[in-house]
Tab-separated table of C-alpha atoms in Angstrom:
chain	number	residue	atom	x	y	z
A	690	UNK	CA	32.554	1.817	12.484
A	691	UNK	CA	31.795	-1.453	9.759
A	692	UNK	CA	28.722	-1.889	9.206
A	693	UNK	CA	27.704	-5.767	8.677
A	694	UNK	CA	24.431	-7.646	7.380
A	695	UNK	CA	22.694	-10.782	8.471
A	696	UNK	CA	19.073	-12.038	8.164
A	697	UNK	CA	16.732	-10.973	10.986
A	698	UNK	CA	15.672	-13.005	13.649
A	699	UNK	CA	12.202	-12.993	15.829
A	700	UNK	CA	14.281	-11.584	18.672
A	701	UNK	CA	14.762	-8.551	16.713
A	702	UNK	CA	11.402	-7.065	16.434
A	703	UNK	CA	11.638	-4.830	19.527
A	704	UNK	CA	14.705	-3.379	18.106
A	705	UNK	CA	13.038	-2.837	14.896
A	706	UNK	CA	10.079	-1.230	15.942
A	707	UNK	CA	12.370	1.273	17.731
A	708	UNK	CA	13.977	1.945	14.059
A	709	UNK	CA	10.296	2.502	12.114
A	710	UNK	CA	9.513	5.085	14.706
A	711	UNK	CA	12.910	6.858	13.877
A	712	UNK	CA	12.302	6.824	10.289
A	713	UNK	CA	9.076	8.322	9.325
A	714	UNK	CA	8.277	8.486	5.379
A	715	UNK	CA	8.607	12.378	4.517
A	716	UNK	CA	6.071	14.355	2.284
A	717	UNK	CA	3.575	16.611	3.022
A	718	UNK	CA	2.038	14.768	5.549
A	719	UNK	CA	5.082	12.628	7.131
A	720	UNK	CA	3.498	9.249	8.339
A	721	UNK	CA	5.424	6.837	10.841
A	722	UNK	CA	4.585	3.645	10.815
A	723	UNK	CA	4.017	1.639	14.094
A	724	UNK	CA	4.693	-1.884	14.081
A	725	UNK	CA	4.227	-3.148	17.463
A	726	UNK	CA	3.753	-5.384	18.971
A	727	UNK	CA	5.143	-7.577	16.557
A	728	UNK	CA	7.583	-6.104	13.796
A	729	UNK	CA	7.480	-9.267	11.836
A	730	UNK	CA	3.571	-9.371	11.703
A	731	UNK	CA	3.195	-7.178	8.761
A	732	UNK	CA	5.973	-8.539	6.712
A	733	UNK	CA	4.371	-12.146	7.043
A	734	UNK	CA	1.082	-10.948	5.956
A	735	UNK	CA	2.406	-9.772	2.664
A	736	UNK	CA	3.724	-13.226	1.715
A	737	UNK	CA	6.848	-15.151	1.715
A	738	UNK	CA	9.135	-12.618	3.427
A	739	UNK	CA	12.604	-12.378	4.484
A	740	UNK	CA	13.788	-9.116	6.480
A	741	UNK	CA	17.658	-8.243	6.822
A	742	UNK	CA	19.544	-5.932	8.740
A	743	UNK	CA	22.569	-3.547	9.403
A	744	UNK	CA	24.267	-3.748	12.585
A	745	UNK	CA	27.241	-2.187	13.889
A	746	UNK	CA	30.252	-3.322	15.848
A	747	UNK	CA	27.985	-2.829	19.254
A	748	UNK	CA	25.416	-4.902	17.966
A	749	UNK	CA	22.777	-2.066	17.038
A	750	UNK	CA	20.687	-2.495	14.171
A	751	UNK	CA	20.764	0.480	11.620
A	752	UNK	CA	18.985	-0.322	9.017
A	753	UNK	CA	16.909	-2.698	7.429
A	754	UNK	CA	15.466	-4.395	4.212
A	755	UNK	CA	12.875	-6.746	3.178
A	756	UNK	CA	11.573	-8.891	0.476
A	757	UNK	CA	8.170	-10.482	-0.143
A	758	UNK	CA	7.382	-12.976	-2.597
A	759	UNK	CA	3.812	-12.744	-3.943
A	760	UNK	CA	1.820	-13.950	-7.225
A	761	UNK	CA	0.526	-11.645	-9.375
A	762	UNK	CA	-1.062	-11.901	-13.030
A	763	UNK	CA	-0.288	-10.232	-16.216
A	764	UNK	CA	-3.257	-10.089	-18.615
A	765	UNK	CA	-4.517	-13.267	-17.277
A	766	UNK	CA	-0.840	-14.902	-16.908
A	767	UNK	CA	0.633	-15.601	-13.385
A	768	UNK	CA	4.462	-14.303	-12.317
A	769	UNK	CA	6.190	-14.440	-9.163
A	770	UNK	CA	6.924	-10.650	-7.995
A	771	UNK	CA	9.132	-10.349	-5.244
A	772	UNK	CA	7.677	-6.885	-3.068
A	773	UNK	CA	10.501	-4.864	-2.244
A	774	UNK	CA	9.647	-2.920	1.228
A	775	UNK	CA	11.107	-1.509	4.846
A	776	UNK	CA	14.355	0.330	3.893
A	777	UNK	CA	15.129	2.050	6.912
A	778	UNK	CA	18.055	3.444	7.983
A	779	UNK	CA	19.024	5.189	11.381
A	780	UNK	CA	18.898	9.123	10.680
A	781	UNK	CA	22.590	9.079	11.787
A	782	UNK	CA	23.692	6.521	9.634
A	783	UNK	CA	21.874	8.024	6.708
A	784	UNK	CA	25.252	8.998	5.177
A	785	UNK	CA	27.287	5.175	5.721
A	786	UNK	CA	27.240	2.481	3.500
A	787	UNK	CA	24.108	0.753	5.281
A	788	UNK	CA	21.448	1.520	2.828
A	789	UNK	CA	23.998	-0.083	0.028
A	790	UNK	CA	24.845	-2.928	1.867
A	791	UNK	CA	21.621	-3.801	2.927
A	792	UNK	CA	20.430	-3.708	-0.980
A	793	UNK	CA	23.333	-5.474	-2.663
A	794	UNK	CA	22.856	-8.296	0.343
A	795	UNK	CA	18.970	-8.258	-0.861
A	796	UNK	CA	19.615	-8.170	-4.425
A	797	UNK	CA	22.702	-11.372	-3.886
A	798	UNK	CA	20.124	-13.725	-2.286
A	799	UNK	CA	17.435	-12.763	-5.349
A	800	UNK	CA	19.766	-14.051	-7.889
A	801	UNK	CA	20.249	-17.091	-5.822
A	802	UNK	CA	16.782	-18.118	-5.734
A	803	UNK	CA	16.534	-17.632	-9.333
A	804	UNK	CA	14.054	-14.320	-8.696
A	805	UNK	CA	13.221	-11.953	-12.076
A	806	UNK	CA	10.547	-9.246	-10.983
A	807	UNK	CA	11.341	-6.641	-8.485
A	808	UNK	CA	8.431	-4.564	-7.444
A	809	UNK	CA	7.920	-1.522	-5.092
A	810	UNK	CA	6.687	1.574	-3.966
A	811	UNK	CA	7.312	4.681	-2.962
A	812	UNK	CA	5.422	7.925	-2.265
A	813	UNK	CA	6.078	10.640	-5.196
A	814	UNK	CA	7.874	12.896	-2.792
A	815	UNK	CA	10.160	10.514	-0.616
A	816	UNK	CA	12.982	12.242	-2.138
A	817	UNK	CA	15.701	9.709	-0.166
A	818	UNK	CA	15.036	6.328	-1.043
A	819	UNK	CA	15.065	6.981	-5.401
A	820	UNK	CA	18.945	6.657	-5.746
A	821	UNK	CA	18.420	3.076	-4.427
A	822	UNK	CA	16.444	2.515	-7.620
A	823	UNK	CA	18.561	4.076	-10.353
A	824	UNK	CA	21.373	0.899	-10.490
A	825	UNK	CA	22.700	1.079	-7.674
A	826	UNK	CA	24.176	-2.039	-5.622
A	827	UNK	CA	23.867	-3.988	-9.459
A	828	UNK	CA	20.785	-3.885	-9.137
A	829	UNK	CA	19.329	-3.275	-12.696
A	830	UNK	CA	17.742	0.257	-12.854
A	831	UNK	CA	14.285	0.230	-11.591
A	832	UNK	CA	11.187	2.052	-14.545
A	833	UNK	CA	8.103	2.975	-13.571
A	834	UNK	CA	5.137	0.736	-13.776
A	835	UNK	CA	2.278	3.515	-12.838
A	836	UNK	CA	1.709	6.157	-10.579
A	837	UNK	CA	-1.075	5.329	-8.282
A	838	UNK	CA	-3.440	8.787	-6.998
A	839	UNK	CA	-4.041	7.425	-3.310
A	840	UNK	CA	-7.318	8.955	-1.885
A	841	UNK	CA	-8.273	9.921	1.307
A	842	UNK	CA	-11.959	10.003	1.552
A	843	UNK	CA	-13.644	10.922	4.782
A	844	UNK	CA	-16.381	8.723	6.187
A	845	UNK	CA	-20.271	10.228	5.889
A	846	UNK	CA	-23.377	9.493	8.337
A	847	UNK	CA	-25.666	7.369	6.143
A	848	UNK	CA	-28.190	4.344	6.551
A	849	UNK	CA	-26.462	1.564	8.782
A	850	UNK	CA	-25.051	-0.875	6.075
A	851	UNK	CA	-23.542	-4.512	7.189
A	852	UNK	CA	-20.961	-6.101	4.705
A	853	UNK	CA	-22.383	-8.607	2.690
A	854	UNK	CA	-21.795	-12.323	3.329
A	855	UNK	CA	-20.480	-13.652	0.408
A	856	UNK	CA	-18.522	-17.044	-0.961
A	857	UNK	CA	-14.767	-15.312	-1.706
A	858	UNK	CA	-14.134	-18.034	-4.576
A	859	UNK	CA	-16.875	-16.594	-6.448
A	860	UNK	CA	-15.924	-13.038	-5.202
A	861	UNK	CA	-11.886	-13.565	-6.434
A	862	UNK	CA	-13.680	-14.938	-9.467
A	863	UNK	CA	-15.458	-11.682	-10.351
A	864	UNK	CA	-11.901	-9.766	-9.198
A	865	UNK	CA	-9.974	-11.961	-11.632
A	866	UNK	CA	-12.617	-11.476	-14.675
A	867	UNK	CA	-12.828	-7.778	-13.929
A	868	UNK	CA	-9.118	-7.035	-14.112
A	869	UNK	CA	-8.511	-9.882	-16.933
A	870	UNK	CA	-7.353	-7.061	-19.535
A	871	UNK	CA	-4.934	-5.166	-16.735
A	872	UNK	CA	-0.981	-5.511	-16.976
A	873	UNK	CA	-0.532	-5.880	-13.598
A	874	UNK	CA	-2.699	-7.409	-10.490
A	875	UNK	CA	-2.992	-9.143	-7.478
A	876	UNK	CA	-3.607	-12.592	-7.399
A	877	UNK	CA	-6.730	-11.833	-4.815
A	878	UNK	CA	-6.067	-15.035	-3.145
A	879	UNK	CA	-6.929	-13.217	0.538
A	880	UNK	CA	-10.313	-11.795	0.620
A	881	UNK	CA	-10.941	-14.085	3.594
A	882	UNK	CA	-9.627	-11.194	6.279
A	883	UNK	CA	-11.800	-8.565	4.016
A	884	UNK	CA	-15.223	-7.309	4.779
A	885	UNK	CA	-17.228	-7.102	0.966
A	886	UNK	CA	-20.050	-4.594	-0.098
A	887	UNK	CA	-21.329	-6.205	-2.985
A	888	UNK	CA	-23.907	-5.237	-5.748
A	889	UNK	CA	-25.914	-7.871	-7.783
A	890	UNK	CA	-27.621	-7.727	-10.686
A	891	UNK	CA	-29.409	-11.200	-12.227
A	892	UNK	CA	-27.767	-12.985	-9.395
A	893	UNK	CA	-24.724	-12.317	-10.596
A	894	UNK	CA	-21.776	-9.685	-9.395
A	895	UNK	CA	-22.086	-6.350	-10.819
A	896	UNK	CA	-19.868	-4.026	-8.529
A	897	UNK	CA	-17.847	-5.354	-5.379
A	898	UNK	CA	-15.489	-3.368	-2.696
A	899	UNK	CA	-13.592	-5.365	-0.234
A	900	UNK	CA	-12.142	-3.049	2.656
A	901	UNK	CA	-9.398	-4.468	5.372
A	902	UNK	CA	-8.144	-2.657	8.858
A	903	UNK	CA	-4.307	-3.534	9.166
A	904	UNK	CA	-4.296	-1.570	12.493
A	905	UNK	CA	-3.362	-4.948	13.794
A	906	UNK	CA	-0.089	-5.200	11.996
A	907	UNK	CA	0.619	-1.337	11.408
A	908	UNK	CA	-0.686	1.879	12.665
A	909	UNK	CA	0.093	4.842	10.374
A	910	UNK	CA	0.415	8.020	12.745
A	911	UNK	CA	0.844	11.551	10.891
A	912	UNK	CA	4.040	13.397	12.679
A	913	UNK	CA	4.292	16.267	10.262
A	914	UNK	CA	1.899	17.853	8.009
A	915	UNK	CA	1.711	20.882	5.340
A	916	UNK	CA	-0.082	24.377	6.641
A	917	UNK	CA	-2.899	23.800	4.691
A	918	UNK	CA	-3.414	20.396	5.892
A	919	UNK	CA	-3.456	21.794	9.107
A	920	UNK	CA	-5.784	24.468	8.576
A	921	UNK	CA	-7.962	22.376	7.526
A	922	UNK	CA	-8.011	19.698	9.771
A	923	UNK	CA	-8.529	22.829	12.311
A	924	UNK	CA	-11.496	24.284	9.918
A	925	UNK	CA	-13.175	20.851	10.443
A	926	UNK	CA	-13.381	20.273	14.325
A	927	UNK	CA	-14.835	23.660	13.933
A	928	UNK	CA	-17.733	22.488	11.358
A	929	UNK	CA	-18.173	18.816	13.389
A	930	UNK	CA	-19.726	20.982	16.089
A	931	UNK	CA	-22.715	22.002	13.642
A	932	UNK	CA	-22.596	18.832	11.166
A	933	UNK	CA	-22.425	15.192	12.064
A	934	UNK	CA	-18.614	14.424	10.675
A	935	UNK	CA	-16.418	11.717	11.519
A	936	UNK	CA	-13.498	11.400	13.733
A	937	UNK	CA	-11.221	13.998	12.861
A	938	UNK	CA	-7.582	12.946	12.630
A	939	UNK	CA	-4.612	14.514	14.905
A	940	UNK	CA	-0.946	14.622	14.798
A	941	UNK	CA	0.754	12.258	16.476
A	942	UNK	CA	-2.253	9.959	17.175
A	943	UNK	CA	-2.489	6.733	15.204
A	944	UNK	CA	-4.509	7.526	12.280
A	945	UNK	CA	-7.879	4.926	11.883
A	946	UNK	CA	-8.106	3.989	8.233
A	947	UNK	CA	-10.120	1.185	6.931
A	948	UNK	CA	-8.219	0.858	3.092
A	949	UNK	CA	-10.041	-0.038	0.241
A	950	UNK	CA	-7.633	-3.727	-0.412
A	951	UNK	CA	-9.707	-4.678	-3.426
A	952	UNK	CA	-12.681	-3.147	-6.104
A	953	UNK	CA	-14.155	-3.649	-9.433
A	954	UNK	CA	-17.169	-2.922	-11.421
A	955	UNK	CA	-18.811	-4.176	-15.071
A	956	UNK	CA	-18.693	-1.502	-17.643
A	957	UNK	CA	-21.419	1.013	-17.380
A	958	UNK	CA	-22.213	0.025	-13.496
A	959	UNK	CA	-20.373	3.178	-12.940
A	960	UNK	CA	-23.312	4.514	-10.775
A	961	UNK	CA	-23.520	1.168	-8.723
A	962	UNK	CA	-20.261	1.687	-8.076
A	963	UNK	CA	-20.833	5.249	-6.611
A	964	UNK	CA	-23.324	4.001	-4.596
A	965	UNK	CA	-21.144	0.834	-2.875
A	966	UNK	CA	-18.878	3.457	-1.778
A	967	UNK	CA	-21.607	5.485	-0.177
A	968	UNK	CA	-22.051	2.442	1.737
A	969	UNK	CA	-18.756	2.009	2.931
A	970	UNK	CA	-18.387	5.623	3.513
A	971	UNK	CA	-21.397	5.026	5.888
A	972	UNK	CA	-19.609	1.280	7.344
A	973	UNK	CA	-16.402	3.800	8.358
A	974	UNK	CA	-18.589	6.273	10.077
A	975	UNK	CA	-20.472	3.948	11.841
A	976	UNK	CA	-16.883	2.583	12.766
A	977	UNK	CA	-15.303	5.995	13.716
A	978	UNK	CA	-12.793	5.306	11.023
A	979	UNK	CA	-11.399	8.519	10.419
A	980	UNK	CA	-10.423	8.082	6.164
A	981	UNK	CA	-11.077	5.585	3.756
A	982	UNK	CA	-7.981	4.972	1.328
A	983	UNK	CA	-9.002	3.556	-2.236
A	984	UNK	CA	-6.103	3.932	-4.735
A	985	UNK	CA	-6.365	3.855	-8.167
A	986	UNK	CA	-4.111	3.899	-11.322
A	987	UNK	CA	-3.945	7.571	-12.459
A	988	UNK	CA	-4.519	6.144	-16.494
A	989	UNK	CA	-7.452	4.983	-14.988
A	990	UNK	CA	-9.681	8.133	-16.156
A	991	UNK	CA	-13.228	6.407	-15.481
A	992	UNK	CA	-12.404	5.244	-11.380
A	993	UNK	CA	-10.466	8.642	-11.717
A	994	UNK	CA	-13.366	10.785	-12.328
A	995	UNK	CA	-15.751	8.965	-9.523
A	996	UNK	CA	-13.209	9.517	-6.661
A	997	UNK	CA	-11.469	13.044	-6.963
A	998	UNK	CA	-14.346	14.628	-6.153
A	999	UNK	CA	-15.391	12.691	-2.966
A	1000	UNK	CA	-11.473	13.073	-1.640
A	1001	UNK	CA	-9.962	15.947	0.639
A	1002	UNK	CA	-6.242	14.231	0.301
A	1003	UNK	CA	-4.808	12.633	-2.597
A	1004	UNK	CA	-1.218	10.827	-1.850
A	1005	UNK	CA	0.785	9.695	-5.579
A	1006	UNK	CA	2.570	7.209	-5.391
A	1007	UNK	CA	4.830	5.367	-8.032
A	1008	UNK	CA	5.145	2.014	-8.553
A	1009	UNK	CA	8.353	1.173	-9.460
A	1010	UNK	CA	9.679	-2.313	-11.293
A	1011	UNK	CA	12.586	-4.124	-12.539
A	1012	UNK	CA	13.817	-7.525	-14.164
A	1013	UNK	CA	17.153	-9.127	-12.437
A	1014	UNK	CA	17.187	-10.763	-15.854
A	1015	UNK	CA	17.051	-7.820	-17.736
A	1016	UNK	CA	13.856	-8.917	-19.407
A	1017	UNK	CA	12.812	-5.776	-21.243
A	1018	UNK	CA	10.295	-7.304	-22.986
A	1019	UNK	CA	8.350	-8.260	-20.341
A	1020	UNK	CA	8.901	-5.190	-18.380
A	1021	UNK	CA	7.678	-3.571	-21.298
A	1022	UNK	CA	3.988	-6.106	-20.823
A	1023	UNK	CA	3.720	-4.912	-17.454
A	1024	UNK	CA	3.681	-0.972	-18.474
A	1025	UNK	CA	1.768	-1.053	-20.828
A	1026	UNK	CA	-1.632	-1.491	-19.314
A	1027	UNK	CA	-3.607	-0.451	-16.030
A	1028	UNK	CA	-1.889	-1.635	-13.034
A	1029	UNK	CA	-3.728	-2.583	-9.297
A	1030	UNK	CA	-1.980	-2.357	-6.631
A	1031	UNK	CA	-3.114	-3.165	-2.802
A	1032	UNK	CA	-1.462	-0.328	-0.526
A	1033	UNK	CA	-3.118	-1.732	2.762
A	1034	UNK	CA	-0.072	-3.718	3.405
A	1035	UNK	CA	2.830	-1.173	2.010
């Protein structure tokens, strides 16, 4: 049956949804995404964003693939990225020519805008989407960037904290300064839909976390999980009887997680730092949150040390980059420092 690709329209989402629920991302906890009600909703929130689709002679979508445009910085130096995310393909059509299409469509209309940097993720042990980044379709081979330890920190009853009110021009100021000397960032142009826990010290920013709840766009529900994940989960209804916990997550519920979008902190406010999370930690308890997800470049030995403690999960992920232009150079900029990367939206 010939598979054909067009751009999607609004009057696709239902159909679409359908497809994320058949195509869960596999590891040792395999996560499907929900995006009702609205497919498109997520997409739009990550930028400028164009989705495309498979579809077979009977008019059923197979597969699909999206772009984002978005602005990042390179040691202080703005560049268009264009987010690569949503390759799904129907289980049964995992073996046809849709996944190829649907990338060699993508990677056409790229060129034509005159698009350079190609940037994604993709969890360390999602085994079937890396061929699609080893030059395949002509797309240039994709390198990594960084691998990213995700962490999945469970709430803790503390003293009721609000999230400070705060001017987000001087916030994305101190974000900017902070990550000044990092390869790759966000432009942190969207702290408006954030709630901020923010230290101070002689009026001035010392340590800030910004958290965001995308259960409005996406609901992350874990289908599958490892026997030790399990056992655990099991171990801890069992101790929320005698200790005040949080919400303990289940399989095939929609899992609550407030992510950790943004965070920095001046050198040596280490401890302040510590402390800020404490207080979110308390905010997601008080929220029945069941995890808090703060990721954090693994070269990153300092942020490194302060979370792997406080974390019962850790996800790795890799970041993954290329240059339509073939500019190794600059590929080469981009490597060579820390990385940030916002997974609230992936």
């Amino acid at each position: 049956m010939k598979i054909k690709i067009r751009r999607a329209a609004p009057s696709d989402s239902e159909e679409l949804i359908q497809l994320t629920k058949q195509t869960p991302m596999e590891g040792s906890i395999s996560i499907r995404i929900d995006r009702d009600p609205d497919f498109f909703s997520l997409s739009k929130a990550r930028g400028e964003t164009e989705v495309f689709i498979a579809y077979n002679d009977n008019d059923l979508i197979v597969g699909c693939f999206s772009f984002s445009k978005q602005l990042f910085y390179s040691l202080g130096k703005p560049v268009d990225v264009y987010y690569l995310a949503d390759l799904k393909i129907r289980p049964e059509y995992s073996k046809s020519f849709a996944a190829y299409l649907l990338a060699k469509n993508v990677q056409s209309h790229l060129r034509s805008i005159g698009a350079n940097i190609l940037f994604c993720t993709a969890v360390n042990d999602n085994y079937a989407v890396m061929p699609f980044f080893n030059g395949k379709a002509n797309i240039p081979k994709f390198q990594k960037l960084a691998t990213f330890n995700i962490y999945q920190i469970f709430p803790r009853k503390g003293k009721t904290y609000t999230p400070t009110e705060i001017d987000c021009l001087m916030l994305s100021d101190f974000y900017m300064e902070a990550h000044k000397n990092y390869s790759f960032y966000p432009s942190f142009t969207d702290l408006g839909q954030c709630k901020h826990f923010v230290n101070f010290q002689n009026e001035r920013i010392s340590s800030a976390i910004s958290v965001f709840d995308p259960s409005a766009l996406k609901k992350n529900v874990a289908v599958k999980a490892s026997f030790a994940i399990k056992l655990l989960l099991k171990v801890l209804r069992v101790v929320k009887y005698v200790f005040p916990l949080s919400d303990i997550p289940s399989l095939n519920k929609p899992l609550k997680i407030l992510f950790v979008k943004y965070y920095a902190y001046q050198k040596d406010q280490d401890a302040q730092f510590v402390k800020l999370l404490e207080q979110v930690r308390a905010y997601a308890f008080d929220n029945q949150y069941h995890l808090l997800n703060i990721a954090v470049d693994d070269r990153d030995f300092i942020t490194t040390r302060l979370l792997k403690n406080k974390s019962t999960v850790r996800f790795v992920s890799m970041g993954l980059i290329t240059s339509l232009d073939n500019d190794e150079e600059l590929l080469n900029v981009f490597r060579r420092g820390l990385c940030y990367e916002d997974f609230s939206l992936s």
